[in-house]
Coordinates of C-alpha atoms in Angstrom, one line a residue:
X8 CA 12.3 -7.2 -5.3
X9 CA 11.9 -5.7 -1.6
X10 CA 13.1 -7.0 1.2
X11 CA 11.0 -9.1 3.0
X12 CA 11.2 -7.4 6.2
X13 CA 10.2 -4.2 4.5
X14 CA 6.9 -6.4 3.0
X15 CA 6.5 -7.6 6.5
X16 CA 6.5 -4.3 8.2
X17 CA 4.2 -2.6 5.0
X18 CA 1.3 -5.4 6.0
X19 CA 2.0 -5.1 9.8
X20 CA 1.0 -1.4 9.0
X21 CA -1.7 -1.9 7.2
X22 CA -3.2 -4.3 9.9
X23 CA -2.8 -1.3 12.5
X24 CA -4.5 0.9 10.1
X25 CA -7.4 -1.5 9.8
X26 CA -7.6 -2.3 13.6
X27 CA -7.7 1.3 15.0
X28 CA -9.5 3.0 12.0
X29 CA -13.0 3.4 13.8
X30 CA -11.1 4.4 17.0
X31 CA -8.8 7.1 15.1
X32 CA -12.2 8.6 13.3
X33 CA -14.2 8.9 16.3
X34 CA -10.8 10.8 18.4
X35 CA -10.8 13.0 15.4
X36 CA -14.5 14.0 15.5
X37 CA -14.4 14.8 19.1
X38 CA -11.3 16.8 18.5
X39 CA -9.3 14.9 20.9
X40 CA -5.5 15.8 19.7
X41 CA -4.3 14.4 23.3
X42 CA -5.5 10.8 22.4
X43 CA -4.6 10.7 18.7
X44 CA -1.3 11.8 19.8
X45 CA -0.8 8.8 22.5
X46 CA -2.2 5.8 19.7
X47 CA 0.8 3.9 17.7
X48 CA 2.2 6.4 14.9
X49 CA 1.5 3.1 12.2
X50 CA -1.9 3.1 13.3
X51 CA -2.6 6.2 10.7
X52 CA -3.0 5.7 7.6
X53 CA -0.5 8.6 5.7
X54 CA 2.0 6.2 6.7
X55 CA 0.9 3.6 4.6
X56 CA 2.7 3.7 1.0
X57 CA 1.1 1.9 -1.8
X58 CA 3.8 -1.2 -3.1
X59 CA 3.4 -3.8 -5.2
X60 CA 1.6 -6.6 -4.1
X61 CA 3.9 -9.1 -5.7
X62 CA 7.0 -7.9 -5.5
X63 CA 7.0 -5.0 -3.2
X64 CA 8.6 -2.4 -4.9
X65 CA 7.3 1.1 -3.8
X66 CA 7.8 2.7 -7.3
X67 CA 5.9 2.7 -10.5
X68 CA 2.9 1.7 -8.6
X69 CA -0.2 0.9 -11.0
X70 CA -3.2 2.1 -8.3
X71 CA -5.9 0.1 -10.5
X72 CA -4.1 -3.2 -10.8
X73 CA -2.1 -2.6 -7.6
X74 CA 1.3 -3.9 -8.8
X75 CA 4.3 -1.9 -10.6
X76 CA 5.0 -1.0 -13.8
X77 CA 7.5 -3.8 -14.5
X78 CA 4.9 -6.3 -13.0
X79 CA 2.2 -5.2 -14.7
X80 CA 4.1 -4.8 -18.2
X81 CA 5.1 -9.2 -17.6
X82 CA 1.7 -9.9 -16.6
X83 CA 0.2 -8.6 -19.5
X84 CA 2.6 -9.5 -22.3
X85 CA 2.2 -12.8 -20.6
X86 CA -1.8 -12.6 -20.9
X87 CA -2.2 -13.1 -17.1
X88 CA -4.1 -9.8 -17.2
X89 CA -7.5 -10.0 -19.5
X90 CA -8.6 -7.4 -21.7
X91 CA -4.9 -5.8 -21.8
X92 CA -2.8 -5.9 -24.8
X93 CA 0.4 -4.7 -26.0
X94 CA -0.8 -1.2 -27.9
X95 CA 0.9 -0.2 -31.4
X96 CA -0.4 1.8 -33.9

């Protein structure tokens, strides 16, 4: 499991992303590289990395369910997850 100041700092990002989205789009349509260069660097949005939304771990993400492998893997042999079941053939 992640630290939680490294959870804390992934969501404060993802608020900064949210918050200067509109203002970051418009600067890049005008072509104003000056401004875009003087906004917060956690305002853009390659800096976001996708994590797990339970436990934080940045590897083995599942984009879909938006957890990690190990997560997802409980959760479903668990049957917290419907429709997903342990495959064998």
């Amino acid at each position: 499991m992640a630290k939680e100041s490294v959870k804390a700092r992934q969501r404060k990002r993802e608020r900064m992303v949210a918050q200067y989205a509109e203002k970051r789009a418009a600067l890049k349509a005008a072509g104003d590289w000056k401004a875009l260069d003087e906004m917060p660097k956690n305002s853009s949005k390659v800096r976001l990395k996708n994590r797990c939304q339970l436990t934080g771990r940045p590897k083995g993400y599942i984009r879909y369910f938006g957890v990690s492998r190990v997560t997802f893997r409980d959760m479903a042999l668990n049957g917290k997850i419907p429709g997903v079941k342990k495959a064998s053939w």
